[in-house]
């Protein structure tokens, strides 16, 4: 159901848990998590007869503005949406044909930190800056990261007036280049090397964000993947790729998406529900196989996180599952809308080793899970057109990739520039009092 044409209904956003009033998009963006612990979702997904040929020739920023406009009707950001999109979608998202007919790579790693998270982090930072009340006390964005989120959020908020960023990451569990990418910012960004796991980092961050008394003392904000402001902006690159493909080939494009918290894949699904020409969605996960088990018919059973080569996908309890289940409460119905395959580390290595010869590309370990799914589908006789989503640049994972392909992988210029800055981080124990002191000291 959507408002009748011509009425200026303000779109509302509800919690997946249903125990809190519906809010406007501005409130949902600032809040991050809903007060009842749920995730915000649009009360209605806008469906349109999209002009596919027009979207196919538009820039990514124009596509972003068009597909996001229905969500921002009546928002304080409505008139700024074009400018926000021009900022967020500066990096392109090219759809590159691979060696074999019908195989494509959707390259989402051309942003400043060389992973897809740059798009939504830049959108969110620009949106939150514009929603800030003038003269409000500075906000500290607290972000727990297993690698890529922290860098994208740091880059997006770096030197933004009114914001600082505290990054919590697990010491010794990210690649050396990922660590440098978290520690190289300076100014209003502080990295904390936590003596624990990613789950410890996340628990600490959540504890701070749930501590109202502390938040009155030190205003905190969140930019993690459950925020609506991280989900919706990702619809744009699926819309553009699918429309470009549909406009020339007259059929939807199918996507294989390397998946952890299910944020990127949830955005592809939103694009599909909005009537854009997105076909099948196949989730590729690493050895954390909770989604593969569920979509093969087992009960949904979150597990402790396992460390793998594709570390940004090391998730045992994908948070955006709650959104999918909200949209499709019936398990059989939900299972009919996705496929999922778990890929182990040995296979990831094998795919990286043969990808240059077989596909003409050097993949990062995350993208390799997607390429493996493509190879399995082709081996089983699948002839549909597929785009594997390339979620990060291989140069971020040089320690894994270079020995397998036997040569150095050239750094993209933006990454080379940030790696040239000196790195610095503070040590932090897995201790909430220690985190509070650290955040007070930053404030
Ligand atoms: C975050 C990330 C993923 C997983 O994305 P989700 O939205 O959490 O499913 C995959 N690959 C890379 C490189 C990432 O940084």
XYZ file of C-alpha atoms in Angstrom, residues 51-441:
391
model
C 12.059 4.346 -16.176
C 14.742 1.710 -16.641
C 16.328 3.299 -19.720
C 16.629 6.655 -17.952
C 18.158 5.062 -14.850
C 20.526 3.080 -17.083
C 22.112 6.221 -18.470
C 22.075 8.270 -15.251
C 25.111 8.718 -13.005
C 25.224 6.760 -9.757
C 24.479 9.974 -7.825
C 21.401 10.616 -9.993
C 20.207 7.030 -9.605
C 20.735 7.313 -5.846
C 18.698 10.513 -5.644
C 15.880 8.996 -7.704
C 15.536 5.737 -5.818
C 15.933 7.367 -2.385
C 13.560 10.299 -3.034
C 10.418 8.383 -1.947
C 12.006 7.708 1.479
C 12.894 11.364 2.046
C 9.570 13.058 1.258
C 8.992 15.625 4.008
C 12.446 15.045 5.527
C 14.631 17.977 6.546
C 17.060 16.423 4.062
C 14.615 16.357 1.140
C 16.092 19.369 -0.657
C 19.657 18.303 0.121
C 19.262 14.756 -1.170
C 20.887 15.542 -4.511
C 23.917 17.087 -2.791
C 24.171 14.218 -0.291
C 24.102 11.720 -3.161
C 26.671 13.706 -5.158
C 29.003 13.347 -2.159
C 28.235 9.708 -1.304
C 28.319 8.348 -4.835
C 31.461 10.081 -6.043
C 33.240 6.732 -6.480
C 31.792 4.803 -9.439
C 30.370 1.259 -9.170
C 31.254 -0.290 -12.540
C 29.693 -3.518 -13.770
C 32.568 -5.323 -15.430
C 32.019 -8.326 -17.742
C 34.168 -11.344 -16.825
C 35.683 -13.869 -19.245
C 32.631 -16.050 -19.706
C 29.333 -15.018 -21.293
C 26.856 -13.772 -18.692
C 29.408 -13.437 -15.863
C 29.955 -9.990 -14.319
C 31.667 -8.327 -11.405
C 29.989 -5.353 -9.704
C 33.008 -3.434 -8.395
C 32.138 -1.608 -5.193
C 35.704 -0.957 -4.036
C 36.547 2.355 -5.711
C 35.902 4.497 -2.625
C 38.480 6.001 -0.244
C 38.860 2.846 1.891
C 38.428 0.386 -0.986
C 35.326 -1.445 0.271
C 31.603 -1.106 -0.467
C 30.972 0.346 2.987
C 32.338 3.707 1.778
C 29.114 4.496 -0.101
C 26.739 4.236 2.850
C 29.224 5.616 5.395
C 29.678 8.744 3.269
C 25.920 9.076 2.831
C 25.273 8.701 6.556
C 28.015 11.159 7.547
C 26.694 13.780 5.155
C 23.105 13.191 6.339
C 23.969 13.344 10.054
C 26.030 16.513 9.556
C 23.038 18.203 8.003
C 20.646 16.962 10.707
C 22.842 18.316 13.520
C 21.367 21.171 15.492
C 23.700 24.172 15.326
C 25.559 24.524 18.614
C 24.755 20.966 19.746
C 27.557 19.346 21.779
C 29.960 17.191 19.764
C 28.929 13.590 19.124
C 31.312 10.657 19.370
C 30.515 7.925 16.873
C 31.418 4.596 18.496
C 32.112 1.834 16.029
C 33.171 -1.753 16.603
C 34.817 -3.240 13.540
C 36.364 -6.421 12.254
C 38.126 -4.322 9.631
C 36.284 -2.487 6.891
C 33.447 -0.697 8.703
C 35.806 1.210 10.977
C 37.894 2.539 8.114
C 34.854 3.569 6.060
C 33.256 5.357 9.020
C 36.561 7.013 10.007
C 37.110 8.247 6.471
C 33.526 9.507 6.164
C 33.598 11.475 9.460
C 37.257 12.549 9.360
C 37.533 16.307 10.105
C 33.747 16.720 10.150
C 32.882 19.509 12.598
C 30.768 18.299 15.513
C 31.818 14.660 15.276
C 34.587 12.456 16.511
C 35.016 8.720 15.925
C 36.129 6.012 18.354
C 37.050 2.784 16.541
C 37.250 -0.447 18.547
C 38.983 -3.289 16.770
C 40.320 -6.672 17.878
C 44.097 -6.596 18.241
C 45.860 -9.010 15.896
C 42.710 -10.100 14.054
C 42.712 -7.727 11.114
C 45.232 -7.646 8.267
C 48.206 -5.276 8.722
C 46.859 -3.026 5.983
C 43.381 -3.053 7.496
C 44.917 -2.097 10.861
C 46.827 0.753 9.237
C 43.603 1.878 7.548
C 41.986 2.163 10.991
C 44.887 3.924 12.666
C 45.985 6.433 10.034
C 43.415 9.231 10.425
C 44.335 11.413 13.393
C 42.424 14.651 14.126
C 38.942 13.672 15.344
C 39.435 9.897 14.854
C 40.903 7.635 17.551
C 41.541 3.914 17.039
C 41.493 1.535 20.022
C 43.288 -1.778 19.755
C 41.176 -4.020 21.996
C 42.739 -7.038 23.685
C 39.864 -9.318 22.679
C 37.689 -10.557 19.824
C 35.369 -8.644 17.514
C 32.450 -9.817 19.656
C 34.132 -8.196 22.699
C 34.459 -4.939 20.744
C 30.828 -5.070 19.729
C 29.678 -5.805 23.287
C 31.646 -2.806 24.604
C 30.252 -0.497 21.910
C 26.687 -1.685 22.544
C 27.078 -1.260 26.280
C 28.128 2.363 25.830
C 25.344 3.074 23.328
C 22.744 1.566 25.701
C 24.015 3.561 28.711
C 21.692 6.589 28.856
C 23.384 8.104 31.905
C 26.763 7.971 30.210
C 25.320 9.336 26.976
C 24.070 12.408 28.828
C 27.656 13.009 29.864
C 29.275 12.121 26.515
C 26.881 12.297 23.535
C 27.349 9.143 21.466
C 26.229 8.144 18.019
C 26.305 4.926 16.062
C 27.055 4.199 12.429
C 26.958 0.435 12.425
C 25.355 -1.749 9.832
C 21.961 -1.937 11.532
C 21.400 1.780 10.948
C 18.876 2.556 8.237
C 21.400 5.113 7.005
C 23.773 2.287 6.217
C 21.137 0.157 4.501
C 19.149 2.413 2.183
C 22.076 4.116 0.372
C 23.214 0.697 -0.823
C 20.080 0.358 -2.953
C 21.598 2.801 -5.464
C 24.330 0.610 -6.950
C 22.001 -2.361 -7.337
C 19.479 -0.106 -9.054
C 22.076 1.268 -11.451
C 23.677 -2.082 -12.339
C 20.328 -3.836 -12.751
C 18.881 -1.050 -14.907
C 21.998 -0.894 -17.083
C 21.790 -4.627 -17.618
C 18.022 -4.740 -18.131
C 18.129 -1.822 -20.541
C 20.513 -3.622 -22.917
C 19.505 -7.256 -22.339
C 15.802 -6.957 -21.567
C 16.007 -9.082 -18.445
C 16.796 -8.641 -14.751
C 20.336 -9.072 -13.447
C 20.946 -11.716 -10.768
C 23.373 -11.039 -7.915
C 25.768 -13.159 -5.854
C 26.559 -11.194 -2.699
C 29.395 -11.962 -0.248
C 27.509 -11.711 3.031
C 28.168 -11.241 6.745
C 25.633 -9.093 8.568
C 23.299 -9.207 5.543
C 23.254 -5.427 5.124
C 24.442 -5.326 1.532
C 22.167 -8.186 0.471
C 19.197 -6.645 2.309
C 19.701 -3.531 0.156
C 19.599 -5.639 -3.019
C 16.364 -7.146 -1.753
C 14.916 -3.696 -1.051
C 15.758 -2.714 -4.634
C 13.916 -5.818 -5.825
C 10.866 -5.137 -3.614
C 10.781 -1.574 -4.985
C 10.272 -2.980 -8.482
C 13.792 -2.503 -9.832
C 15.025 -5.257 -12.200
C 16.956 -7.272 -9.605
C 16.469 -11.004 -10.199
C 17.753 -13.805 -7.997
C 19.898 -13.038 -4.935
C 22.411 -15.676 -3.875
C 24.200 -15.131 -0.563
C 27.812 -16.289 -0.411
C 29.122 -16.676 3.136
C 32.390 -17.904 4.580
C 32.548 -20.847 6.999
C 30.085 -19.027 9.266
C 27.199 -20.971 7.789
C 24.123 -19.887 9.757
C 22.474 -18.457 6.613
C 23.315 -21.416 4.383
C 21.775 -23.730 6.970
C 18.652 -21.612 7.288
C 18.070 -21.233 3.567
C 18.561 -24.968 3.132
C 15.658 -25.530 5.494
C 17.161 -25.789 8.985
C 15.965 -23.621 11.862
C 17.651 -20.216 12.200
C 20.386 -20.858 14.757
C 22.981 -18.118 15.433
C 26.415 -19.456 16.328
C 29.606 -18.119 17.880
C 31.698 -16.350 15.244
C 34.440 -18.330 13.483
C 37.566 -16.537 12.233
C 38.103 -16.954 8.457
C 40.147 -15.451 5.601
C 37.118 -13.312 4.672
C 37.182 -11.563 8.048
C 34.665 -8.805 7.301
C 32.096 -11.600 6.944
C 32.937 -13.317 10.244
C 29.441 -13.069 11.653
C 27.639 -15.805 13.557
C 24.379 -13.893 14.082
C 23.659 -11.679 11.043
C 21.822 -8.637 12.415
C 19.853 -7.821 9.274
C 18.181 -11.224 9.345
C 15.669 -9.509 11.610
C 14.731 -7.166 8.761
C 14.260 -9.998 6.264
C 12.114 -11.881 8.732
C 10.036 -8.770 9.381
C 9.274 -8.450 5.659
C 8.658 -12.179 5.201
C 7.557 -13.710 8.507
C 6.709 -17.011 6.853
C 9.909 -19.106 6.646
C 8.917 -20.891 3.444
C 8.190 -17.543 1.803
C 11.517 -16.075 2.971
C 13.452 -19.161 1.870
C 11.936 -18.894 -1.608
C 13.480 -15.437 -2.055
C 17.166 -16.196 -1.486
C 19.706 -18.941 -1.947
C 22.799 -19.221 0.252
C 26.094 -21.109 0.098
C 28.864 -21.352 2.695
C 32.455 -21.384 1.369
C 35.393 -22.591 3.463
C 38.900 -21.121 3.650
C 40.525 -23.820 1.511
C 38.072 -23.027 -1.287
C 38.635 -19.276 -0.898
C 42.376 -19.869 -1.388
C 41.769 -22.068 -4.413
C 39.477 -19.485 -6.041
C 41.966 -16.639 -5.498
C 44.724 -18.790 -7.020
C 42.844 -19.600 -10.237
C 40.686 -16.443 -10.604
C 43.201 -14.487 -12.758
C 43.289 -17.264 -15.332
C 39.649 -18.322 -15.127
C 37.944 -14.928 -14.729
C 40.603 -12.359 -15.558
C 40.509 -10.726 -12.107
C 42.289 -10.858 -8.748
C 39.584 -11.093 -6.053
C 39.746 -10.249 -2.338
C 38.884 -13.198 -0.042
C 35.292 -11.961 0.350
C 34.716 -11.595 -3.364
C 36.253 -15.059 -3.803
C 33.313 -16.622 -1.944
C 31.018 -15.073 -4.540
C 33.127 -16.256 -7.475
C 33.012 -19.757 -6.062
C 29.218 -19.675 -5.987
C 29.233 -18.506 -9.613
C 31.489 -21.406 -10.606
C 29.222 -23.881 -8.822
C 26.134 -22.506 -10.535
C 27.806 -22.701 -13.948
C 29.014 -26.250 -13.254
C 25.401 -27.177 -12.472
C 24.283 -25.799 -15.865
C 22.886 -22.434 -14.702
C 22.833 -20.067 -17.712
C 21.347 -16.961 -16.070
C 23.309 -13.680 -16.157
C 24.995 -13.113 -12.774
C 26.912 -10.273 -11.192
C 29.256 -11.224 -8.373
C 29.527 -8.287 -5.987
C 33.197 -7.362 -5.410
C 33.014 -5.993 -1.870
C 36.661 -4.991 -1.316
C 39.842 -4.378 -3.287
C 42.324 -7.282 -3.129
C 45.169 -4.938 -2.137
C 43.597 -4.636 1.333
C 44.337 -8.318 1.889
C 47.743 -8.521 0.297
C 49.046 -10.992 2.883
C 46.493 -13.557 1.714
C 46.152 -12.671 -1.956
C 49.714 -11.974 -3.143
C 51.245 -15.357 -2.250
C 48.331 -17.105 -3.994
C 48.475 -15.170 -7.255
C 52.279 -14.944 -7.175
C 52.653 -11.220 -7.742
C 52.133 -7.890 -6.003
C 48.689 -6.307 -6.223
C 48.807 -2.613 -6.999
C 47.299 -0.323 -4.363
C 44.447 1.938 -5.469
C 45.614 5.584 -5.125
C 43.266 6.537 -2.253
C 44.389 3.550 -0.210
C 48.037 4.277 -0.976
C 47.556 7.809 0.281
C 45.997 6.804 3.605
C 48.640 4.105 4.122
C 51.312 6.766 3.721
C 50.066 8.488 6.900
C 51.603 7.319 10.179
C 49.446 4.923 12.223
C 48.651 5.243 15.895
C 46.249 3.492 18.255
C 45.599 3.249 21.985
C 45.461 -0.086 23.770
C 42.144 -0.883 25.444
C 41.275 -3.746 27.784
C 37.916 -5.526 27.430
C 36.567 -3.412 30.263
C 33.621 -1.022 30.142
C 35.109 1.367 32.725
C 38.238 1.657 30.607
C 36.111 2.469 27.546
C 34.177 5.135 29.469
C 37.416 6.803 30.560
C 38.739 6.695 27.011
C 35.567 8.251 25.586
C 35.571 10.954 28.290
C 39.160 11.761 27.420
